[in-house]
Short mmCIF file of C-alpha atoms in Angstrom, two decimals:
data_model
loop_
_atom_site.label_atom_id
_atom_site.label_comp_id
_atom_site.label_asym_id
_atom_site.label_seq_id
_atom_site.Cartn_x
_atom_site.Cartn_y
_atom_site.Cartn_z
CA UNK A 149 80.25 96.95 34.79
CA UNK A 150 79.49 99.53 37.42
CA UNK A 151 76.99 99.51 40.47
CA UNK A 152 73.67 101.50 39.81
CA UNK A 153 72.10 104.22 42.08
CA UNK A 154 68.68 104.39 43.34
CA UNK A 155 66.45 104.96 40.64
CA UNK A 156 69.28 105.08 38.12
CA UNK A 157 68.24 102.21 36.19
CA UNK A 158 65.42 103.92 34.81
CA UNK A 159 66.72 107.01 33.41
CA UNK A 160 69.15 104.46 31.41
CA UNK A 161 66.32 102.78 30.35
CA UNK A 162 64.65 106.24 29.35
CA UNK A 163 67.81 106.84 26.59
CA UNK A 164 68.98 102.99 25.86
CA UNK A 165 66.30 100.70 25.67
CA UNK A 166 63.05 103.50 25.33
CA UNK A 167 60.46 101.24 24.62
CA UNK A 168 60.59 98.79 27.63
CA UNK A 169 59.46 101.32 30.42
CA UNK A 170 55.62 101.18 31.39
CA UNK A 171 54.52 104.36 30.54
CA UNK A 172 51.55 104.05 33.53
CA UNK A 173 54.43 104.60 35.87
CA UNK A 174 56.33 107.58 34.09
CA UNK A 175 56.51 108.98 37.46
CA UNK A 176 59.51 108.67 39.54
CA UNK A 177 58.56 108.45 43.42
CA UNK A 178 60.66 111.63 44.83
CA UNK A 179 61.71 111.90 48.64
CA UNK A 180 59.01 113.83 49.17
CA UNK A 181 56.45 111.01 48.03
CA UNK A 182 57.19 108.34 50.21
CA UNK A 183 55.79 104.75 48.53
CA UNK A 184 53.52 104.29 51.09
CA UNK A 185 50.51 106.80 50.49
CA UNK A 186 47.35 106.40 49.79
CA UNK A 187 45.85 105.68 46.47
CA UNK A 188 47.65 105.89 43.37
CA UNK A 189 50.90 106.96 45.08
CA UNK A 190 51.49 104.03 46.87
CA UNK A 191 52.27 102.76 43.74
CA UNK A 192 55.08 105.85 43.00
CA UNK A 193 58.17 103.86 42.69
CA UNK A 194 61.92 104.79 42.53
CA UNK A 195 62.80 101.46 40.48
CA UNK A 196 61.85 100.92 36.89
CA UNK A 197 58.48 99.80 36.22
CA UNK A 198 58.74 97.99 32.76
CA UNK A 199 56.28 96.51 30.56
CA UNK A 200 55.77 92.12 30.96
CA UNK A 201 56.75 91.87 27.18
CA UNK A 202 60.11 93.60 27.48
CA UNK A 203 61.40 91.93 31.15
CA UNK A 204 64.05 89.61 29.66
CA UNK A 205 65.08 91.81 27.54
CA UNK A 206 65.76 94.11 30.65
CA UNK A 207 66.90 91.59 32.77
CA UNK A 208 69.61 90.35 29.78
CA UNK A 209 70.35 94.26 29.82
CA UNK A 210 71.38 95.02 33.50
CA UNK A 211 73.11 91.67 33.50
CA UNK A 212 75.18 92.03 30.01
CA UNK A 213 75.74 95.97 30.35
CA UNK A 214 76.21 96.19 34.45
CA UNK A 215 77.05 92.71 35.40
CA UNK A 216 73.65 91.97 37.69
CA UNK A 217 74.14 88.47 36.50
CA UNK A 218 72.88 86.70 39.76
CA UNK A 219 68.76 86.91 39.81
CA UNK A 220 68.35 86.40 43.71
CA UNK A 221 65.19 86.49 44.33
CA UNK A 222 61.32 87.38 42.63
CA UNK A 223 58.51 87.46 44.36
CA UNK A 224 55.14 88.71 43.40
CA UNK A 225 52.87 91.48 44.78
CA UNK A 226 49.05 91.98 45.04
CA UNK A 227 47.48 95.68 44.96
CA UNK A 228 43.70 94.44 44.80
CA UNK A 229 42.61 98.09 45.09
CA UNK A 230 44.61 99.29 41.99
CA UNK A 231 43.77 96.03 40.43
CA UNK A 232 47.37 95.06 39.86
CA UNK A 233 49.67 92.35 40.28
CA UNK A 234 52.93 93.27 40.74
CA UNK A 235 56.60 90.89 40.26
CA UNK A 236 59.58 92.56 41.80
CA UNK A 237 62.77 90.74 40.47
CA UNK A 238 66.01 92.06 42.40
CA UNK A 239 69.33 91.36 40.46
CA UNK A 240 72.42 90.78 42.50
CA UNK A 241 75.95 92.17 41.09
CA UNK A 242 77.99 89.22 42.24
CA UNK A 243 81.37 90.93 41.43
CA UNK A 244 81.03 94.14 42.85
CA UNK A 245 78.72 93.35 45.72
CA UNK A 246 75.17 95.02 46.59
CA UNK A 247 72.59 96.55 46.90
CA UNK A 248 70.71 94.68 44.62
CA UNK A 249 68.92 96.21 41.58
CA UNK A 250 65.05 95.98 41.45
CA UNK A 251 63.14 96.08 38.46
CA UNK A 252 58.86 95.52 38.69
CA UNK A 253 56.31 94.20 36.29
CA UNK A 254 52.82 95.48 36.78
CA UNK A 255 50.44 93.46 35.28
CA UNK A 256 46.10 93.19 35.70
CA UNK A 257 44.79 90.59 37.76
CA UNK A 258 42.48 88.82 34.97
CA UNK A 259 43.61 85.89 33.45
CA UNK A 260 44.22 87.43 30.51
CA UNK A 261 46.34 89.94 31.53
CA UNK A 262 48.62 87.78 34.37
CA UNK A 263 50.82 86.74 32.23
CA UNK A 264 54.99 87.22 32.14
CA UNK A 265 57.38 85.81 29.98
CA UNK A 266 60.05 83.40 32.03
CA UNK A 267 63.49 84.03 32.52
CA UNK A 268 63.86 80.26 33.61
CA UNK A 269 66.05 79.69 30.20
CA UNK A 270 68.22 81.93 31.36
CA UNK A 271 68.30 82.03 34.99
CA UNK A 272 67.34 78.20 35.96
CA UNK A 273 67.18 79.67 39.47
CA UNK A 274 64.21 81.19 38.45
CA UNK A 275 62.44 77.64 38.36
CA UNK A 276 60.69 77.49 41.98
CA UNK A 277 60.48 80.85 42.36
CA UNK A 278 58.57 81.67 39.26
CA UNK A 279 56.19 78.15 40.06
CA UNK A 280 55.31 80.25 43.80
CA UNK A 281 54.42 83.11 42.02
CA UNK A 282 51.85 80.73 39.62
CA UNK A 283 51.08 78.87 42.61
CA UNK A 284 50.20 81.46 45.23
CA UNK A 285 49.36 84.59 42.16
CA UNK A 286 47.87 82.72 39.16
CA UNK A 287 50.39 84.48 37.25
CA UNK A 288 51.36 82.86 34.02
CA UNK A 289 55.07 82.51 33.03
CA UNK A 290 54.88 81.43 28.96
CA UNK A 291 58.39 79.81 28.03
CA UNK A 292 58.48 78.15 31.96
CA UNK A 293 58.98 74.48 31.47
CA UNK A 294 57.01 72.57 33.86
CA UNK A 295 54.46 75.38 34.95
CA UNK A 296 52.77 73.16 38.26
CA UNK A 297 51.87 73.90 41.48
CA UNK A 298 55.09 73.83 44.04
CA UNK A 299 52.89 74.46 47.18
CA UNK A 300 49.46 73.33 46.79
CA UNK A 301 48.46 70.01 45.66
CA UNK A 302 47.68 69.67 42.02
CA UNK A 303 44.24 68.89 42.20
CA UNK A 304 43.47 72.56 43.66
CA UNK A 305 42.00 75.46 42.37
CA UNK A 306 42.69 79.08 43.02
CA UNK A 307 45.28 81.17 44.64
CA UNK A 308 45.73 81.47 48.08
CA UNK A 309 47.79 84.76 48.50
CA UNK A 310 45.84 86.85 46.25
CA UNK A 311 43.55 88.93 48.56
CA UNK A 312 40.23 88.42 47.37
CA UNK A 313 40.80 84.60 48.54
CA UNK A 314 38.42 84.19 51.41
CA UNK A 315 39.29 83.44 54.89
CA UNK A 316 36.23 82.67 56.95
CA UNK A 317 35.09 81.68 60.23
CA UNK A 318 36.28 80.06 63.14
CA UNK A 319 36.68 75.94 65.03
CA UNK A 320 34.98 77.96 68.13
CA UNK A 321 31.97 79.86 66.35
CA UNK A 322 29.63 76.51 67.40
CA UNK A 323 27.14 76.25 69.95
CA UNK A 324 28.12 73.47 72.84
CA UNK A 325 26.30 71.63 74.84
CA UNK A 326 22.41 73.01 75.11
CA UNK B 176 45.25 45.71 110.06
CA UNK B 177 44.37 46.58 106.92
CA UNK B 178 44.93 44.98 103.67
CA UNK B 179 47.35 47.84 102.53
CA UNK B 180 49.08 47.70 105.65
CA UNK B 181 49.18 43.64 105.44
CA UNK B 182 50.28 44.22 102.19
CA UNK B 183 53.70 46.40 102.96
CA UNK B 184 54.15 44.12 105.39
CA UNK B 185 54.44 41.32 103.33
CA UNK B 186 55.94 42.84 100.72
CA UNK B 187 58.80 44.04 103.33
CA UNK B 188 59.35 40.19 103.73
CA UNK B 189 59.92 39.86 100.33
CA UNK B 190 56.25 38.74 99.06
CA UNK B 191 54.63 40.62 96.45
CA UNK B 192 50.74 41.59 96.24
CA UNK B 193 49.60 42.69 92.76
CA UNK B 194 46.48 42.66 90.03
CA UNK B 195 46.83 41.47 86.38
CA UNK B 196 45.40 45.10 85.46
CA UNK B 197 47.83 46.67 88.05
CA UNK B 198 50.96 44.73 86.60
CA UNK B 199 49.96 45.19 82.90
CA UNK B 200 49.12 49.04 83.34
CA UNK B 201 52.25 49.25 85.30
CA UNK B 202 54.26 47.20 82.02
CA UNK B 203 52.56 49.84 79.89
CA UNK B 204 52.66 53.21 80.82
CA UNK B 205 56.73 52.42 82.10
CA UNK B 206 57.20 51.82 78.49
CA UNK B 207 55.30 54.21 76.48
CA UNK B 208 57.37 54.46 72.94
CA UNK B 209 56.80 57.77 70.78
CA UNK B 210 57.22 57.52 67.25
CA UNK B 211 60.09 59.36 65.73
CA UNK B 212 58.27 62.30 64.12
CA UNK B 213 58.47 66.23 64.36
CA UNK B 214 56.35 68.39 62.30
CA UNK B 215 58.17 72.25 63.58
CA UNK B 216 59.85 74.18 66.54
CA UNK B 217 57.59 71.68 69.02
CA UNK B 218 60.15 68.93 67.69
CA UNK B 219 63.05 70.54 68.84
CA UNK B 220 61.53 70.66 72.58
CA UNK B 221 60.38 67.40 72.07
CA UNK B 222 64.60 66.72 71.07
CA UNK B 223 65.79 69.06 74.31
CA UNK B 224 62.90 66.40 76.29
CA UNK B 225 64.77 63.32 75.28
CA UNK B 226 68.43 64.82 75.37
CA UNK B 227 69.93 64.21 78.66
CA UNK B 228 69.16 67.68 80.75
CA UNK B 229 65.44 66.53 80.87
CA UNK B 230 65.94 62.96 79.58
CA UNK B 231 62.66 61.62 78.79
CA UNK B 232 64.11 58.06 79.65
CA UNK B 233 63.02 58.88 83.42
CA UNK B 234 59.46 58.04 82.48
CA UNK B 235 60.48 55.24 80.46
CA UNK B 236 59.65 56.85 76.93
CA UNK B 237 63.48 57.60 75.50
CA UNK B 238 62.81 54.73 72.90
CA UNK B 239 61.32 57.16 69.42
CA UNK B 240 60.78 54.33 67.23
CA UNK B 241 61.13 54.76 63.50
CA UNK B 242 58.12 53.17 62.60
CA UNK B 243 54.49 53.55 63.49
CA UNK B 244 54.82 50.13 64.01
CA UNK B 245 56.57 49.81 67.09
CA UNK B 246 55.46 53.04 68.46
CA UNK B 247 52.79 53.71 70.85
CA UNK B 248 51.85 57.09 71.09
CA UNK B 249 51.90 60.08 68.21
CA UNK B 250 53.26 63.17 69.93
CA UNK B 251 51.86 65.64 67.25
CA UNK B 252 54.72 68.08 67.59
CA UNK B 253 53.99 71.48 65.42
CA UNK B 254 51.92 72.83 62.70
CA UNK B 255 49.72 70.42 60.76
CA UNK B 256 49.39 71.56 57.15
CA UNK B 257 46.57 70.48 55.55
CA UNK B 258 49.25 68.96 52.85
CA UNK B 259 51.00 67.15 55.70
CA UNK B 260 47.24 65.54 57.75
CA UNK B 261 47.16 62.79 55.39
CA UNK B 262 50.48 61.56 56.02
CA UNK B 263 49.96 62.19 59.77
CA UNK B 264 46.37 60.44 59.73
CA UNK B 265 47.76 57.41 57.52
CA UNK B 266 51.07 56.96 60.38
CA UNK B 267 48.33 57.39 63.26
CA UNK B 268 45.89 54.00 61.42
CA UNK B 269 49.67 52.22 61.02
CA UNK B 270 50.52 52.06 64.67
CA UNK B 271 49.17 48.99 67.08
CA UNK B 272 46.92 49.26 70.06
CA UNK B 273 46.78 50.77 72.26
CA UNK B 274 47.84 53.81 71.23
CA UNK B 275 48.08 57.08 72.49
CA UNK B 276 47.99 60.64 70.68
CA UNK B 277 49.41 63.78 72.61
CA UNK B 278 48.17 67.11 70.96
CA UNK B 279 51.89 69.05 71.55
CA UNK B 280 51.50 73.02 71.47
CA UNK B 281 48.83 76.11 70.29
CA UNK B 282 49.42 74.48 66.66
CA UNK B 283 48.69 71.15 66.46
CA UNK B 284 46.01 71.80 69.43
CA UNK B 285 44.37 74.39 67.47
CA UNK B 286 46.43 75.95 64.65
CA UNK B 287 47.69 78.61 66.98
CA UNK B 288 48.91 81.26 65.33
CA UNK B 289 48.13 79.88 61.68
CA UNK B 290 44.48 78.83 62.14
CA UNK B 291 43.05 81.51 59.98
CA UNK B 292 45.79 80.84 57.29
CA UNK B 293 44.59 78.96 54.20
CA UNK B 294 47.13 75.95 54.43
CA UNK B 295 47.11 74.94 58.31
CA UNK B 296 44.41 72.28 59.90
CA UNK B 297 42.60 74.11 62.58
CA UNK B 298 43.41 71.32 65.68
CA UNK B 299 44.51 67.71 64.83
CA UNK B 300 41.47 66.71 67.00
CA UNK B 301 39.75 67.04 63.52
CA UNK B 302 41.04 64.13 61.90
CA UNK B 303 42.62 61.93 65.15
CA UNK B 304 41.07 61.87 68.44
CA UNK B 305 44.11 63.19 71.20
CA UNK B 306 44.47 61.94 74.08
CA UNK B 307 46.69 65.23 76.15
CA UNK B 308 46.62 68.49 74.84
CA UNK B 309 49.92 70.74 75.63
CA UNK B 310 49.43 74.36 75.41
CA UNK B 311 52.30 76.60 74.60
CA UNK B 312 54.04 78.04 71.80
CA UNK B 313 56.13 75.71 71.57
CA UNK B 314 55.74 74.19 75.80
CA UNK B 315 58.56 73.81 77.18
CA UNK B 316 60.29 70.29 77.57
CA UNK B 317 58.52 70.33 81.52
CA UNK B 318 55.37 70.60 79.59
CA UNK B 319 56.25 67.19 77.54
CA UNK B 320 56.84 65.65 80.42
CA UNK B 321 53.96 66.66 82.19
CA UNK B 322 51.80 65.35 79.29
CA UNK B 323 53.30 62.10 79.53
CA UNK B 324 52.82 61.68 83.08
CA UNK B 325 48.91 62.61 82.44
CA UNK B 326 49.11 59.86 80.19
CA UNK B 327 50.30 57.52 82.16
CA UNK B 328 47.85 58.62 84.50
CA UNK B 329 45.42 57.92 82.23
CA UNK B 330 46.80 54.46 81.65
CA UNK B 331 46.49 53.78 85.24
CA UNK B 332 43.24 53.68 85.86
CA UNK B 333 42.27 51.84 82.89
CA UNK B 334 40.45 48.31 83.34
CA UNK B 335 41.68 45.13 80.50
CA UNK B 336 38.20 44.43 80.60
CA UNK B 337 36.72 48.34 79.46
CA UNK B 338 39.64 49.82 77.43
CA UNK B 339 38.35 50.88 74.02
CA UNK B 340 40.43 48.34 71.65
CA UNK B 341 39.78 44.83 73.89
CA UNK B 342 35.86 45.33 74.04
CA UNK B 343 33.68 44.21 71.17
CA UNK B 344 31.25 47.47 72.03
CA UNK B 345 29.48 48.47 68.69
CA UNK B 346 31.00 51.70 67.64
CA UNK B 347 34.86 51.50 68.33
CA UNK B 348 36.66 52.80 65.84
CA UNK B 349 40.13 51.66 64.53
CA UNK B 350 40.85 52.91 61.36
CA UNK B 351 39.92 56.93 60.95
CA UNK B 352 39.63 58.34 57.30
CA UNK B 353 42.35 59.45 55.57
CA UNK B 354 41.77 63.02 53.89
CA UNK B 355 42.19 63.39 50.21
CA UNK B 356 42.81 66.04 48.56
CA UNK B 357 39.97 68.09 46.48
CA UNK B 358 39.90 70.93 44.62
CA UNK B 359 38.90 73.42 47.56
CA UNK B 360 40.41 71.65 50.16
CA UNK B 361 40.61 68.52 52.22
CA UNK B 362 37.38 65.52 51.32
CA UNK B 363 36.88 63.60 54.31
CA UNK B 364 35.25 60.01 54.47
CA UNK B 365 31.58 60.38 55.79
CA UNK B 366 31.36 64.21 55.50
CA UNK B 367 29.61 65.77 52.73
CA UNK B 368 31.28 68.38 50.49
CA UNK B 369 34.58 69.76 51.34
CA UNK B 370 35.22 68.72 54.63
CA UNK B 371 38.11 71.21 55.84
CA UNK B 372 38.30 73.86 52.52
CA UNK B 373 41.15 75.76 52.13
CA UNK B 374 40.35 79.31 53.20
CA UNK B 375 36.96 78.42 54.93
CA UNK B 376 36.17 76.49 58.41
CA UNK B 377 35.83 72.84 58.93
CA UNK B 378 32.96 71.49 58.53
CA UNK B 379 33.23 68.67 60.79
CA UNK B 380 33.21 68.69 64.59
CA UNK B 381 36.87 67.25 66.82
CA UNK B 382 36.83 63.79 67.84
CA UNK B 383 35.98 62.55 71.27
CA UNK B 384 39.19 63.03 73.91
CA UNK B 385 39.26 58.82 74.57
CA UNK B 386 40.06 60.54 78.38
CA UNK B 387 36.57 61.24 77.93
CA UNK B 388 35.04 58.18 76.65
CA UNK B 389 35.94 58.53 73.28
CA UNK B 390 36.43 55.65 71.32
CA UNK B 391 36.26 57.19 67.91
CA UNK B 392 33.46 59.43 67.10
CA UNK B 393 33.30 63.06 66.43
CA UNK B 394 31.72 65.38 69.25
CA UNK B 395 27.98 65.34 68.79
CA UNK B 396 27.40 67.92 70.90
CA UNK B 397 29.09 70.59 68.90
CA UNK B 398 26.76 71.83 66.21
CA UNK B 399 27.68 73.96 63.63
CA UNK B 400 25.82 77.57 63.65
CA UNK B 401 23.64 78.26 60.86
CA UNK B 402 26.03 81.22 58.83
CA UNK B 403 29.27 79.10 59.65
CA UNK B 404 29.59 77.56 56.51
CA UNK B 405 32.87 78.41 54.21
CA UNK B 406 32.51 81.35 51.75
CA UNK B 407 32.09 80.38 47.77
CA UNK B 408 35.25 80.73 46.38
CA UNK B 409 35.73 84.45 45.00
CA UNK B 410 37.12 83.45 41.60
CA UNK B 411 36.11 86.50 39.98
CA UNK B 412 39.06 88.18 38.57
CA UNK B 413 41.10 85.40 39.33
CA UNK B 414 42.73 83.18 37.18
CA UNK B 415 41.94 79.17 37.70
CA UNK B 416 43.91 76.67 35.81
CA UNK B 417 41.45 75.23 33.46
CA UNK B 418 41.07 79.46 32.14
CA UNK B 419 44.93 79.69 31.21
CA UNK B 420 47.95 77.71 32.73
CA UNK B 421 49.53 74.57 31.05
CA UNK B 422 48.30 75.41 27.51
CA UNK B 423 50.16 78.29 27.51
CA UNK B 424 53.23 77.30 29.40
CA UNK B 425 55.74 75.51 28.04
#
């Protein structure tokens, strides 16, 4: 049970668990590279990028080998450029205190592809969080009990944070009086 | 002499001039009752307005009944989701006439900073006509006040004989539609399509200010442009729920 560095985690992964990494992402972001360029390297990443199949197997991994057993928080990201959606889930050591430990899932956008494997089994926090994610993403979470809308009403259809979601017009764009 | 000055004079003898409309407008606006209701930060002014450092109960108004029922004007204070307008609409058709709405800050007036979000009703003048609009972000309790003393001013000149809910004029409406929810947005009685879709402007005009004559219709003199209709949904690339969702969950 022992904190990990930045960008620690996935050099472990590298030698422990070799087939979980994504191996689009093999490279590490460096000082250098800050993770805000343009293009591709905005994407360059000092966390571990692993593949959807293999994140509770990662996530039982850091908690049962490091003791990140608290799952504070995931949220989900949308690179419409790269045509990616990405889910950052940061694990929490409650024992030994921060920082937290971020691992990312980088998935396509297409409905085929938008789909992650819950960890609401194991961490029931993960309930609402992983429903925002469906909610405001599309993305799919196979083993989540009750998969529904949290923010939106039931009856609607699409998903408001991903950025190809329109936003048009304006009250004020009329013509008064004549 | 005249009849004003007749009139203090009398009344410094102890006799008392008044009209039924003076006396009744007087009974009214001294005792305008807000309903109990805050939708953000606006409510919390709208608290500091009825604490005692600005007390509300100056203009007669400390009384924020529970129910719509016993209320008699809707201060609208914060953002109006478009998941919260029904509920807001359906409290607005519960309360008795007359009844009063006061528009309270940039949001419920107009959005404010959330109008070109996807979840917040561009102006509550959409789906209730208002009587006061408040700008600020959120106005400050002075502001509140001020509204209500408009009001009141409003009440003031008002004839038993003309106001909106006594007459039987053609037109007056009392009951205003309660939005639904659709699968691109908000459905509104009497407007084709998706009245106000999520992500794309309103397709219907505010009502009427009944300050201005209102008594229930929309504002026929706004006309939409040709070009300001909502984009189609982009849903290409984009997962809906009938593609994938609860047959694979679960």
């Amino acid at each position: 049970m022992a904190l990990l560095a930045r960008g620690e985690l996935r050099s472990i992964l590298q030698t422990q668990l070799p087939n979980v990494l994504d191996s689009r992402w093999d490279t590490q972001a460096t000082d250098q590279v800050e993770a805000h360029g343009e293009g591709q390297t905005v994407l360059l990443d000092f966390d571990a990028v692993v593949k959807a199949e293999a994140i509770v197997e990662v996530a039982h991994f850091v908690r049962d080998t490091f003791g990140y057993d608290f799952l504070s928080n995931i949220t989900a990201v949308d690179y419409l450029k790269q045509g990616l959606i990405e889910l950052v889930y940061q694990f929490y050591n409650a024992a030994e205190g921060g920082p937290d430990l971020r691992v990312r899932v980088r998935i396509g956008r297409s409905p085929e592809e938008c789909i992650v494997p819950s960890l609401t089994p194991t961490w029931p926090g993960a309930d609402l969080q992983e429903r925002e994610a469906y909610d405001m993403y599309g993305v799919v979470f196979p083993g989540h009990p009750n998969l529904a809308r949290i923010y939106m009403w039931d009856e609607f259809k699409g998903f408001p944070m991903r950025k190809d979601f329109p936003k048009t017009g304006d009250k004020y764009t009329h013509v008064t009086g004549e | 002499m005249s009849d004003l000055q007749t009139q203090m004079d009398l009344e410094q003898q102890g006799v008392l001039f008044t009209t039924i409309n003076k006396l009744y407008n007087w009974g009214r606006r001294s005792s305008v009752w807000p309903m109990q209701f805050g939708l953000a930060c606006c409510a919390i002014e709208m608290i500091a307005a009825a604490a005692s450092r600005y007390d509300i109960s100056r203009f007669g108004s400390e009384l924020f009944r529970a129910s719509p029922r016993q209320a008699d004007v809707m201060i609208v204070a914060g953002t109006v989701t478009k998941k919260m307008v029904p509920q807001v609409v359906r409290l607005f058709n519960q309360m008795p006439e007359p009844r009063y709405v006061i528009s309270m800050g940039a949001c419920a007036t107009s959005g404010g900073p959330f109008r070109d979000g996807y979840n917040v009703v561009r102006g509550v003048d959409l789906y209730v006509p208002v009587d006061v609009y408040i700008p600020g972000c959120p106005p400050r309790p002075e502001a509140l006040l001020h509204s209500l003393m408009t009001l009141q001013a409003q009440i003031d000149v008002q004839a038993l004989q003309q106001v909106r809910w006594y007459g039987d004029d053609e037109g007056v409406v009392n009951e205003f539609p309660i939005p639904v929810f659709g699968a691109e947005g908000l459905e509104v009685a009497g407007i084709p399509g998706t009245a106000d879709p999520v992500g794309g402007t309103p397709k219907m005009p505010p009502f009427v200010s009944p300050a201005l004559g209102g008594k229930g219709e929309r504002d026929a003199s706004i006309k939409a442009l040709e070009g300001n209709q909502p984009k189609p949904m982009l849903r290409a690339g984009t997962v809906t729920i009938e593609e994938v969702g609860h047959g694979i969950a679960g």
